Amino acid sequence: MATIKKIEGKTGISYKITVCAGRNQKGKQIRRYMTYTPPPGMRENRAEQEAMLTAARFEESLRQGYQSGSRITFEEYAEQFLRNKLRAGLKRSTYDRYLLLLRRINPAIGYMKLQDIRPQHLNLFYEALAKRDTRLEVVKALPIKDLSALMQEKNIKQEPLARICGIASATIRQARSGKAIQWEKAEAISKALGCPTEELFQKQRNTLPLSAKSVLEHHRLIRTILGQAEKELIVPYNAASKATPPRARRKEVNTFQPEEIVNILSALENEPIKWHCLIHLMIVTGCRRGEICGLKWSQIDMQHGIIHICQTRLSSDCGAYTDTPKTPESQRYIKIPKESIALLKRYAVDQEHGKMCVGDRWEDTGYVFTGEYGRPLHPDSINGWLNHFSQRHGFRHINPHAFRHSMASILINSGADILSVSRRLGHTKASTTLNFYGHVLQQADAQSSECIADVLLRGVKTT
């Protein structure tokens, strides 16, 4: 039977729980201990009830063989968890995202022993995240000088500057147009231009609360980590699975109507052929922007009109890098129309001309879409170019991922089966495609229903 002792300290009330776990070889009792600390603001009678429940769970966990003596903290275990995941092949982009989330999680619960974490602790953390001033990236850099004039004075162009700084060319363009960028990137630009950061930029704070989707990301990581601890019998149950995170509303996917796509394709005719070809491929393939940036000439079968998606370009705080696609299913072959092949051939000729113009400065990386000197494009460059493109031609804001959604919607509305659409998109499961495009399927089903009614019930003749 567990015994509970109330302890009143400087930091508040806690409860010391003692459980007898049998006797050793000399007949001496083996005692196991744990401390339950109620969350701030909990009433005393409720705290006593929770202490009794915790004691009962603690006693039961000892019977079932849990590692009750473990004093490992959440932060220590999370570090161990990430090391194991890296050895198992965790994607670098996912690892970077986990580290960012842990920068908020660890100050809140990192010091706590795994066995002491309760759903109430997590609920309080989620509530705190939804308040103002919880962002890590609170400091942005707003340009206060004409960077274009300074670059001209220093005789340095945008792309070489981006390469020196290790950031996207689109970020330089954004700063030149007077828009705020990340402070770390502003420091890199200032260093490359030989000026103190404070002379070129001023700090701008972002105090908006985190979205429900971002809070939910923190919850999912905590749940995954504690779930692993539960599997290893370090904790008797996963506290996160009993917590109450906020619900994130699923946003309706942003798509373009076919007539909008036609207008965009028409406007691309008057743009540089590199960008014409790149955006054209995004539209007809539904590829992610990183997959298009990671495409190499060796992965294009011009004769049969097939491209092989087998790598992607991703963005990080340290610059862009090449990695394998998101999932094994993302490695796929995509058939493209003859018009796309013809455009690619025209672009290949243009790229060869560009090589001759820069001579020895050209780096033969083999990528299809490159900068002036042959280095692969930074994925963020696509967003920056599309922003200017949409403004020049009076289009509504163009998000690169909207082309992917548009292609899927057009295929579904044209009668393509969901498995074919899922394979073309590189989704792991058809259910993922169904979740994203369920509303489109409903519209297509409504059209099918009307078609059946026309033929069978209304006597409409088909040709």
CSV table of C-alpha atoms in Angstrom, one decimal:
chain,number,residue,atom,x,y,z
A,1,MET,CA,0.0,0.0,0.0
A,2,ALA,CA,1.4,3.4,-1.0
A,3,THR,CA,1.9,6.1,1.7
A,4,ILE,CA,1.6,9.8,0.9
A,5,LYS,CA,3.3,12.6,2.8
A,6,LYS,CA,2.4,16.2,2.3
A,7,ILE,CA,5.4,18.5,2.1
A,8,GLU,CA,5.1,22.3,2.3
A,9,GLY,CA,8.1,24.1,0.9
A,10,LYS,CA,9.2,27.5,-0.2
A,11,THR,CA,7.9,26.8,-3.7
A,12,GLY,CA,4.6,25.4,-2.7
A,13,ILE,CA,3.0,22.1,-1.8
A,14,SER,CA,4.1,18.7,-3.0
A,15,TYR,CA,3.4,15.1,-2.0
A,16,LYS,CA,6.1,12.4,-1.4
A,17,ILE,CA,4.8,9.0,-2.4
A,18,THR,CA,6.4,5.8,-1.0
A,19,VAL,CA,5.7,2.3,-2.2
A,20,CYS,CA,7.1,-1.0,-0.9
A,21,ALA,CA,8.4,-3.1,-3.8
A,22,GLY,CA,9.1,-6.3,-1.9
A,23,ARG,CA,12.2,-7.3,0.0
A,24,ASN,CA,15.8,-7.9,-0.9
A,25,GLN,CA,17.9,-11.0,-0.3
A,26,LYS,CA,18.5,-9.9,3.3
A,27,GLY,CA,14.8,-9.5,3.9
A,28,LYS,CA,15.0,-5.7,4.0
A,29,GLN,CA,12.1,-3.8,2.4
A,30,ILE,CA,12.7,-2.2,-1.0
A,31,ARG,CA,11.1,1.2,-1.1
A,32,ARG,CA,10.4,3.3,-4.2
A,33,TYR,CA,9.8,7.0,-4.1
A,34,MET,CA,8.3,9.6,-6.3
A,35,THR,CA,7.1,13.2,-5.8
A,36,TYR,CA,3.8,14.6,-7.1
A,37,THR,CA,3.8,18.4,-7.5
A,38,PRO,CA,0.3,19.8,-8.4
A,39,PRO,CA,0.2,22.5,-11.1
A,40,PRO,CA,-0.1,26.1,-9.9
A,41,GLY,CA,-3.6,27.2,-9.0
A,42,MET,CA,-5.0,23.7,-8.2
A,43,ARG,CA,-7.2,23.6,-5.1
A,44,GLU,CA,-5.8,21.7,-2.2
A,45,ASN,CA,-8.6,19.0,-2.0
A,46,ARG,CA,-8.2,18.4,-5.8
A,47,ALA,CA,-4.4,18.2,-5.3
A,48,GLU,CA,-4.8,15.5,-2.6
A,49,GLN,CA,-7.1,13.5,-4.9
A,50,GLU,CA,-4.6,13.7,-7.7
A,51,ALA,CA,-1.8,12.7,-5.4
A,52,MET,CA,-3.9,9.6,-4.4
A,53,LEU,CA,-4.5,8.7,-8.0
A,54,THR,CA,-0.8,9.2,-8.8
A,55,ALA,CA,0.1,6.9,-5.9
A,56,ALA,CA,-2.2,4.2,-7.2
A,57,ARG,CA,-0.8,4.5,-10.7
A,58,PHE,CA,2.8,4.4,-9.3
A,59,GLU,CA,2.0,1.3,-7.3
A,60,GLU,CA,0.4,-0.4,-10.3
A,61,SER,CA,3.4,0.5,-12.5
A,62,LEU,CA,5.8,-1.2,-10.1
A,63,ARG,CA,3.7,-4.4,-10.3
A,64,GLN,CA,3.9,-4.2,-14.1
A,65,GLY,CA,7.7,-3.7,-14.2
A,66,TYR,CA,8.0,-0.1,-15.2
A,67,GLN,CA,11.4,1.6,-14.6
A,68,SER,CA,10.0,3.6,-11.6
A,69,GLY,CA,13.5,4.4,-10.4
A,70,SER,CA,14.4,6.3,-13.5
A,71,ARG,CA,15.1,10.0,-12.8
A,72,ILE,CA,15.6,11.0,-16.4
A,73,THR,CA,14.2,14.4,-17.3
A,74,PHE,CA,12.1,15.2,-20.4
A,75,GLU,CA,15.0,17.2,-21.9
A,76,GLU,CA,17.5,14.4,-21.4
A,77,TYR,CA,15.2,11.8,-22.8
A,78,ALA,CA,14.3,14.1,-25.8
A,79,GLU,CA,18.0,14.4,-26.6
A,80,GLN,CA,18.4,10.6,-26.5
A,81,PHE,CA,15.2,10.2,-28.5
A,82,LEU,CA,16.5,12.5,-31.3
A,83,ARG,CA,19.9,10.7,-31.4
A,84,ASN,CA,18.1,7.4,-31.9
A,85,LYS,CA,15.9,8.8,-34.6
A,86,LEU,CA,18.9,10.3,-36.5
A,87,ARG,CA,20.6,6.9,-36.5
A,88,ALA,CA,17.3,5.4,-37.8
A,89,GLY,CA,17.4,7.8,-40.7
A,90,LEU,CA,15.3,10.9,-39.5
A,91,LYS,CA,15.2,13.5,-42.3
A,92,ARG,CA,17.4,16.6,-41.6
A,93,SER,CA,14.4,18.9,-42.2
A,94,THR,CA,12.4,17.0,-39.6
A,95,TYR,CA,15.3,17.1,-37.2
A,96,ASP,CA,15.7,20.8,-37.5
A,97,ARG,CA,12.0,21.3,-36.9
A,98,TYR,CA,12.1,19.1,-33.8
A,99,LEU,CA,15.0,21.2,-32.4
A,100,LEU,CA,13.0,24.4,-33.0
A,101,LEU,CA,10.0,23.0,-31.2
A,102,LEU,CA,12.1,21.8,-28.3
A,103,ARG,CA,13.4,25.4,-27.8
A,104,ARG,CA,10.0,26.2,-26.4
A,105,ILE,CA,9.1,22.8,-24.9
A,106,ASN,CA,12.3,22.4,-22.8
A,107,PRO,CA,12.0,25.6,-20.7
A,108,ALA,CA,8.4,24.5,-19.8
A,109,ILE,CA,8.8,20.8,-19.0
A,110,GLY,CA,12.4,19.9,-19.9
A,111,TYR,CA,13.5,20.0,-16.2
A,112,MET,CA,10.7,17.6,-15.1
A,113,LYS,CA,11.3,13.9,-14.6
A,114,LEU,CA,9.3,11.9,-17.2
A,115,GLN,CA,7.2,10.2,-14.6
A,116,ASP,CA,6.2,13.5,-13.0
A,117,ILE,CA,4.6,14.9,-16.2
A,118,ARG,CA,0.9,15.1,-16.1
A,119,PRO,CA,-1.8,16.2,-18.6
A,120,GLN,CA,-2.4,19.3,-16.5
A,121,HIS,CA,1.2,20.4,-17.0
A,122,LEU,CA,0.9,20.1,-20.7
A,123,ASN,CA,-2.5,21.8,-20.9
A,124,LEU,CA,-1.0,24.8,-19.1
A,125,PHE,CA,1.9,24.8,-21.5
A,126,TYR,CA,-0.4,24.8,-24.5
A,127,GLU,CA,-2.4,27.7,-23.0
A,128,ALA,CA,0.8,29.7,-22.5
A,129,LEU,CA,1.9,29.1,-26.2
A,130,ALA,CA,-1.4,30.6,-27.4
A,131,LYS,CA,-0.7,33.9,-25.6
A,132,ARG,CA,1.3,36.8,-27.1
A,133,ASP,CA,5.1,37.1,-26.9
A,134,THR,CA,5.7,33.3,-27.1
A,135,ARG,CA,7.5,33.4,-30.5
A,136,LEU,CA,11.1,32.5,-30.7
A,137,GLU,CA,11.7,34.5,-33.9
A,138,VAL,CA,10.3,37.7,-32.3
A,139,VAL,CA,13.1,39.8,-33.9
A,140,LYS,CA,12.9,40.7,-37.6
A,141,ALA,CA,15.1,43.1,-39.5
A,142,LEU,CA,13.6,46.0,-41.3
A,143,PRO,CA,15.9,47.8,-43.8
A,144,ILE,CA,16.5,51.5,-43.0
A,145,LYS,CA,18.9,52.2,-45.9
A,146,ASP,CA,18.7,51.7,-49.6
A,147,LEU,CA,20.4,48.3,-50.0
A,148,SER,CA,20.3,48.5,-53.9
A,149,ALA,CA,22.3,51.7,-53.8
A,150,LEU,CA,24.8,50.2,-51.4
A,151,MET,CA,25.2,47.1,-53.5
A,152,GLN,CA,25.8,49.3,-56.5
A,153,GLU,CA,28.4,51.3,-54.6
A,154,LYS,CA,30.1,48.0,-53.5
A,155,ASN,CA,29.9,46.7,-57.0
A,156,ILE,CA,28.2,43.4,-56.0
A,157,LYS,CA,25.1,41.8,-57.6
A,158,GLN,CA,22.3,40.1,-55.9
A,159,GLU,CA,23.1,36.5,-56.7
A,160,PRO,CA,26.8,36.6,-55.8
A,161,LEU,CA,25.8,38.4,-52.5
A,162,ALA,CA,23.3,35.7,-51.8
A,163,ARG,CA,26.0,33.0,-52.4
A,164,ILE,CA,28.5,34.8,-50.1
A,165,CYS,CA,25.8,35.1,-47.3
A,166,GLY,CA,24.5,31.5,-47.8
A,167,ILE,CA,20.9,32.7,-48.1
A,168,ALA,CA,18.3,32.8,-50.9
A,169,SER,CA,18.5,35.4,-53.6
A,170,ALA,CA,14.8,36.0,-52.9
A,171,THR,CA,15.8,37.1,-49.4
A,172,ILE,CA,18.1,39.7,-50.8
A,173,ARG,CA,15.4,40.9,-53.1
A,174,GLN,CA,13.0,41.1,-50.2
A,175,ALA,CA,15.4,43.3,-48.2
A,176,ARG,CA,16.1,45.5,-51.2
A,177,SER,CA,12.4,46.2,-51.6
A,178,GLY,CA,12.2,47.3,-48.0
A,179,LYS,CA,10.5,44.3,-46.5
A,180,ALA,CA,11.5,42.7,-43.1
A,181,ILE,CA,13.7,39.6,-43.1
A,182,GLN,CA,15.1,37.3,-40.4
A,183,TRP,CA,17.7,39.1,-38.1
A,184,GLU,CA,20.3,36.4,-38.6
A,185,LYS,CA,20.1,36.9,-42.4
A,186,ALA,CA,20.3,40.6,-42.0
A,187,GLU,CA,23.5,40.1,-40.1
A,188,ALA,CA,25.0,37.9,-42.9
A,189,ILE,CA,24.1,40.6,-45.5
A,190,SER,CA,25.6,43.4,-43.4
A,191,LYS,CA,28.8,41.4,-42.8
A,192,ALA,CA,29.1,40.7,-46.6
A,193,LEU,CA,28.6,44.4,-47.3
A,194,GLY,CA,31.1,45.5,-44.6
A,195,CYS,CA,28.6,47.5,-42.5
A,196,PRO,CA,27.3,47.1,-38.9
A,197,THR,CA,23.9,45.5,-38.9
A,198,GLU,CA,22.4,48.4,-36.9
A,199,GLU,CA,23.3,50.8,-39.7
A,200,LEU,CA,21.4,48.9,-42.3
A,201,PHE,CA,18.5,47.4,-40.3
A,202,GLN,CA,16.3,48.1,-37.3
A,203,LYS,CA,14.8,45.4,-35.1
A,204,GLN,CA,11.1,44.7,-35.4
A,205,ARG,CA,9.2,42.5,-32.9
A,206,ASN,CA,6.6,40.0,-33.8
A,207,THR,CA,4.3,39.6,-30.7
A,208,LEU,CA,1.4,37.7,-32.3
A,209,PRO,CA,0.4,34.5,-30.6
A,210,LEU,CA,1.2,31.2,-32.1
A,211,SER,CA,-1.5,29.6,-34.3
A,212,ALA,CA,-3.5,26.6,-33.1
A,213,LYS,CA,-1.6,24.6,-35.8
A,214,SER,CA,1.8,25.5,-34.3
A,215,VAL,CA,0.7,24.7,-30.8
A,216,LEU,CA,-0.6,21.3,-32.1
A,217,GLU,CA,2.9,20.7,-33.6
A,218,HIS,CA,4.4,21.0,-30.1
A,219,HIS,CA,1.8,18.7,-28.7
A,220,ARG,CA,2.5,16.0,-31.3
A,221,LEU,CA,6.2,16.0,-30.7
A,222,ILE,CA,5.7,15.7,-26.9
A,223,ARG,CA,3.2,12.9,-27.5
A,224,THR,CA,5.7,11.1,-29.8
A,225,ILE,CA,8.5,11.4,-27.2
A,226,LEU,CA,6.4,10.3,-24.3
A,227,GLY,CA,4.9,7.5,-26.4
A,228,GLN,CA,8.4,6.1,-26.9
A,229,ALA,CA,9.1,6.4,-23.2
A,230,GLU,CA,5.8,4.4,-22.6
A,231,LYS,CA,7.0,1.7,-25.0
A,232,GLU,CA,10.3,1.4,-23.1
A,233,LEU,CA,8.3,1.1,-19.8
A,234,ILE,CA,9.9,4.3,-18.4
A,235,VAL,CA,6.4,5.8,-17.8
A,236,PRO,CA,3.2,3.9,-17.1
A,237,TYR,CA,1.2,6.0,-19.6
A,238,ASN,CA,1.6,8.8,-22.2
A,239,ALA,CA,0.5,12.0,-20.5
A,240,ALA,CA,0.2,13.8,-23.8
A,241,SER,CA,-2.4,11.3,-25.0
A,242,LYS,CA,-4.6,12.5,-22.1
A,243,ALA,CA,-4.0,16.2,-22.6
A,244,THR,CA,-6.3,18.6,-24.4
A,245,PRO,CA,-4.4,20.5,-27.2
A,246,PRO,CA,-6.2,23.1,-29.3
A,247,ARG,CA,-8.0,22.0,-32.5
A,248,ALA,CA,-6.5,23.3,-35.7
A,249,ARG,CA,-8.9,24.1,-38.4
A,250,ARG,CA,-8.0,22.6,-41.7
A,251,LYS,CA,-7.6,25.3,-44.3
A,252,GLU,CA,-9.3,24.9,-47.6
A,253,VAL,CA,-6.6,24.3,-50.2
A,254,ASN,CA,-5.8,27.2,-52.4
A,255,THR,CA,-6.3,26.3,-56.1
A,256,PHE,CA,-6.5,28.2,-59.4
A,257,GLN,CA,-9.4,27.7,-61.8
A,258,PRO,CA,-8.4,26.3,-65.2
A,259,GLU,CA,-9.0,29.7,-66.9
A,260,GLU,CA,-6.6,31.3,-64.3
A,261,ILE,CA,-3.9,28.7,-65.1
A,262,VAL,CA,-4.4,29.4,-68.8
A,263,ASN,CA,-3.8,33.1,-68.1
A,264,ILE,CA,-0.7,32.4,-66.1
A,265,LEU,CA,0.7,30.2,-68.8
A,266,SER,CA,0.0,32.9,-71.3
A,267,ALA,CA,1.8,35.6,-69.2
A,268,LEU,CA,4.8,33.2,-68.8
A,269,GLU,CA,5.4,33.4,-72.6
A,270,ASN,CA,6.8,36.9,-72.1
A,271,GLU,CA,9.1,36.0,-69.1
A,272,PRO,CA,12.7,34.7,-69.1
A,273,ILE,CA,12.6,31.1,-70.4
A,274,LYS,CA,14.2,29.7,-67.2
A,275,TRP,CA,11.2,30.9,-65.1
A,276,HIS,CA,8.8,30.1,-67.9
A,277,CYS,CA,10.0,26.5,-68.0
A,278,LEU,CA,10.2,26.1,-64.2
A,279,ILE,CA,6.7,27.4,-63.4
A,280,HIS,CA,5.3,25.5,-66.4
A,281,LEU,CA,6.7,22.2,-65.0
A,282,MET,CA,5.3,23.0,-61.5
A,283,ILE,CA,1.8,23.4,-63.1
A,284,VAL,CA,1.8,20.3,-65.3
A,285,THR,CA,3.6,17.9,-62.8
A,286,GLY,CA,2.2,19.1,-59.4
A,287,CYS,CA,5.7,18.7,-58.0
A,288,ARG,CA,6.7,20.5,-54.8
A,289,ARG,CA,9.0,23.5,-55.3
A,290,GLY,CA,12.0,21.7,-53.8
A,291,GLU,CA,11.5,18.7,-56.1
A,292,ILE,CA,11.6,21.1,-59.1
A,293,CYS,CA,14.7,22.8,-57.8
A,294,GLY,CA,16.4,19.4,-57.1
A,295,LEU,CA,15.7,18.2,-60.7
A,296,LYS,CA,18.8,17.3,-62.8
A,297,TRP,CA,19.1,16.9,-66.6
A,298,SER,CA,20.1,13.3,-66.1
A,299,GLN,CA,16.7,12.6,-64.5
A,300,ILE,CA,14.7,13.7,-67.6
A,301,ASP,CA,13.9,11.2,-70.4
A,302,MET,CA,13.3,13.6,-73.3
A,303,GLN,CA,12.5,10.8,-75.7
A,304,HIS,CA,9.7,9.3,-73.7
A,305,GLY,CA,8.6,12.5,-71.9
A,306,ILE,CA,9.3,11.2,-68.3
A,307,ILE,CA,11.0,12.9,-65.4
A,308,HIS,CA,12.3,11.0,-62.4
A,309,ILE,CA,11.7,12.8,-59.0
A,310,CYS,CA,14.4,11.4,-56.7
A,311,GLN,CA,15.8,14.3,-54.7
A,312,THR,CA,14.7,17.7,-53.4
A,313,ARG,CA,16.2,21.0,-52.4
A,314,LEU,CA,15.2,22.2,-48.9
A,315,SER,CA,15.7,25.5,-47.1
A,316,SER,CA,17.2,25.8,-43.6
A,317,ASP,CA,18.8,28.6,-41.5
A,318,CYS,CA,22.2,27.5,-42.8
A,319,GLY,CA,21.0,27.8,-46.5
A,320,ALA,CA,19.6,25.4,-49.0
A,321,TYR,CA,20.7,21.7,-49.2
A,322,THR,CA,19.8,18.7,-51.3
A,323,ASP,CA,18.1,15.6,-49.7
A,324,THR,CA,16.1,12.6,-50.7
A,325,PRO,CA,12.3,13.3,-51.1
A,326,LYS,CA,9.9,13.4,-48.2
A,327,THR,CA,8.9,9.7,-48.3
A,328,PRO,CA,9.9,6.7,-50.4
A,329,GLU,CA,6.6,7.2,-52.3
A,330,SER,CA,7.7,10.7,-53.2
A,331,GLN,CA,10.4,9.1,-55.4
A,332,ARG,CA,8.4,8.6,-58.6
A,333,TYR,CA,8.3,8.9,-62.4
A,334,ILE,CA,6.0,11.5,-63.9
A,335,LYS,CA,4.8,11.6,-67.5
A,336,ILE,CA,4.9,15.1,-69.0
A,337,PRO,CA,3.3,16.3,-72.3
A,338,LYS,CA,5.2,16.9,-75.5
A,339,GLU,CA,4.8,20.7,-75.1
A,340,SER,CA,6.8,20.5,-71.8
A,341,ILE,CA,9.5,18.5,-73.5
A,342,ALA,CA,9.7,21.1,-76.3
A,343,LEU,CA,10.0,23.9,-73.7
A,344,LEU,CA,12.7,22.0,-71.8
A,345,LYS,CA,14.7,21.7,-75.1
A,346,ARG,CA,14.5,25.4,-75.7
A,347,TYR,CA,15.6,26.1,-72.2
A,348,ALA,CA,18.6,23.7,-72.5
A,349,VAL,CA,19.8,25.7,-75.5
A,350,ASP,CA,19.4,29.0,-73.5
A,351,GLN,CA,21.3,27.5,-70.6
A,352,GLU,CA,24.2,26.4,-72.9
A,353,HIS,CA,24.4,30.0,-74.1
A,354,GLY,CA,24.6,31.2,-70.5
A,355,LYS,CA,27.4,28.8,-69.8
A,356,MET,CA,29.5,30.3,-72.7
A,357,CYS,CA,28.8,33.8,-71.4
A,358,VAL,CA,30.3,33.2,-67.9
A,359,GLY,CA,33.1,30.9,-69.1
A,360,ASP,CA,35.2,29.4,-66.3
A,361,ARG,CA,33.0,30.8,-63.6
A,362,TRP,CA,30.3,28.2,-64.5
A,363,GLU,CA,29.9,25.3,-62.0
A,364,ASP,CA,28.7,22.2,-63.8
A,365,THR,CA,26.3,20.9,-61.1
A,366,GLY,CA,24.0,19.2,-63.5
A,367,TYR,CA,20.9,20.9,-62.1
A,368,VAL,CA,18.2,21.9,-64.5
A,369,PHE,CA,17.3,25.2,-62.9
A,370,THR,CA,20.4,27.2,-61.7
A,371,GLY,CA,21.6,30.7,-61.0
A,372,GLU,CA,23.8,32.7,-63.2
A,373,TYR,CA,26.9,30.6,-62.4
A,374,GLY,CA,25.4,27.1,-62.4
A,375,ARG,CA,24.6,26.6,-58.8
A,376,PRO,CA,21.1,25.2,-58.0
A,377,LEU,CA,18.3,27.6,-57.2
A,378,HIS,CA,17.3,28.2,-53.6
A,379,PRO,CA,13.7,27.1,-53.1
A,380,ASP,CA,12.7,30.5,-51.7
A,381,SER,CA,13.7,32.1,-54.9
A,382,ILE,CA,10.6,30.7,-56.5
A,383,ASN,CA,8.3,32.5,-54.0
A,384,GLY,CA,10.1,35.8,-54.5
A,385,TRP,CA,9.9,35.6,-58.3
A,386,LEU,CA,6.2,34.6,-58.3
A,387,ASN,CA,5.4,37.6,-56.0
A,388,HIS,CA,6.9,40.0,-58.5
A,389,PHE,CA,5.4,38.1,-61.4
A,390,SER,CA,1.8,38.2,-60.0
A,391,GLN,CA,2.2,42.0,-59.2
A,392,ARG,CA,3.4,42.7,-62.8
A,393,HIS,CA,0.5,40.9,-64.4
A,394,GLY,CA,-2.2,41.7,-61.9
A,395,PHE,CA,-2.8,38.1,-60.7
A,396,ARG,CA,-3.9,37.3,-57.1
A,397,HIS,CA,-1.1,36.1,-54.8
A,398,ILE,CA,0.5,33.0,-56.2
A,399,ASN,CA,1.7,30.4,-53.7
A,400,PRO,CA,3.9,27.8,-55.5
A,401,HIS,CA,2.0,25.0,-53.7
A,402,ALA,CA,-1.2,26.2,-55.2
A,403,PHE,CA,-0.1,24.8,-58.5
A,404,ARG,CA,0.1,21.3,-56.9
A,405,HIS,CA,-3.4,21.6,-55.5
A,406,SER,CA,-4.7,23.0,-58.8
A,407,MET,CA,-3.3,20.0,-60.8
A,408,ALA,CA,-4.8,17.5,-58.4
A,409,SER,CA,-8.2,19.3,-58.5
A,410,ILE,CA,-8.2,19.4,-62.3
A,411,LEU,CA,-7.3,15.7,-62.5
A,412,ILE,CA,-10.1,14.7,-60.1
A,413,ASN,CA,-12.7,16.8,-61.8
A,414,SER,CA,-11.6,15.3,-65.1
A,415,GLY,CA,-12.4,11.8,-63.8
A,416,ALA,CA,-8.9,10.6,-62.8
A,417,ASP,CA,-9.0,7.9,-60.1
A,418,ILE,CA,-7.8,8.8,-56.7
A,419,LEU,CA,-4.9,6.3,-56.7
A,420,SER,CA,-3.4,7.7,-59.9
A,421,VAL,CA,-3.6,11.2,-58.5
A,422,SER,CA,-2.1,10.1,-55.3
A,423,ARG,CA,0.9,8.4,-57.1
A,424,ARG,CA,1.5,11.5,-59.2
A,425,LEU,CA,1.6,13.7,-56.1
A,426,GLY,CA,3.9,11.3,-54.3
A,427,HIS,CA,1.6,10.7,-51.3
A,428,THR,CA,2.3,7.7,-49.1
A,429,LYS,CA,-1.4,6.8,-48.8
A,430,ALA,CA,-4.4,7.5,-50.9
A,431,SER,CA,-6.1,8.6,-47.7
A,432,THR,CA,-3.8,11.6,-47.6
A,433,THR,CA,-5.1,12.7,-51.0
A,434,LEU,CA,-8.6,12.1,-49.9
A,435,ASN,CA,-8.1,14.3,-46.8
A,436,PHE,CA,-6.8,17.1,-48.9
A,437,TYR,CA,-9.1,16.9,-51.8
A,438,GLY,CA,-12.3,15.5,-50.3
A,439,HIS,CA,-14.3,18.7,-51.2
A,440,VAL,CA,-13.2,18.3,-54.9
A,441,LEU,CA,-14.3,14.7,-54.9
A,442,GLN,CA,-17.6,15.7,-53.6
A,443,GLN,CA,-18.0,18.2,-56.4
A,444,ALA,CA,-17.0,15.6,-58.9
A,445,ASP,CA,-19.4,13.2,-57.4
A,446,ALA,CA,-22.2,15.8,-57.6
A,447,GLN,CA,-21.4,16.2,-61.3
A,448,SER,CA,-21.5,12.4,-61.8
A,449,SER,CA,-24.9,12.3,-60.1
A,450,GLU,CA,-26.3,14.9,-62.4
A,451,CYS,CA,-24.8,13.0,-65.4
A,452,ILE,CA,-26.5,9.8,-64.3
A,453,ALA,CA,-29.8,11.7,-63.8
A,454,ASP,CA,-29.6,13.3,-67.2
A,455,VAL,CA,-29.1,9.9,-68.9
A,456,LEU,CA,-31.4,7.6,-66.9
A,457,LEU,CA,-34.1,9.9,-65.4
A,458,ARG,CA,-34.4,12.9,-67.7
A,459,GLY,CA,-34.0,11.3,-71.0
A,460,VAL,CA,-31.1,13.4,-72.1
A,461,LYS,CA,-29.3,11.8,-75.1
A,462,THR,CA,-25.5,11.7,-75.1
A,463,THR,CA,-23.4,11.8,-78.2
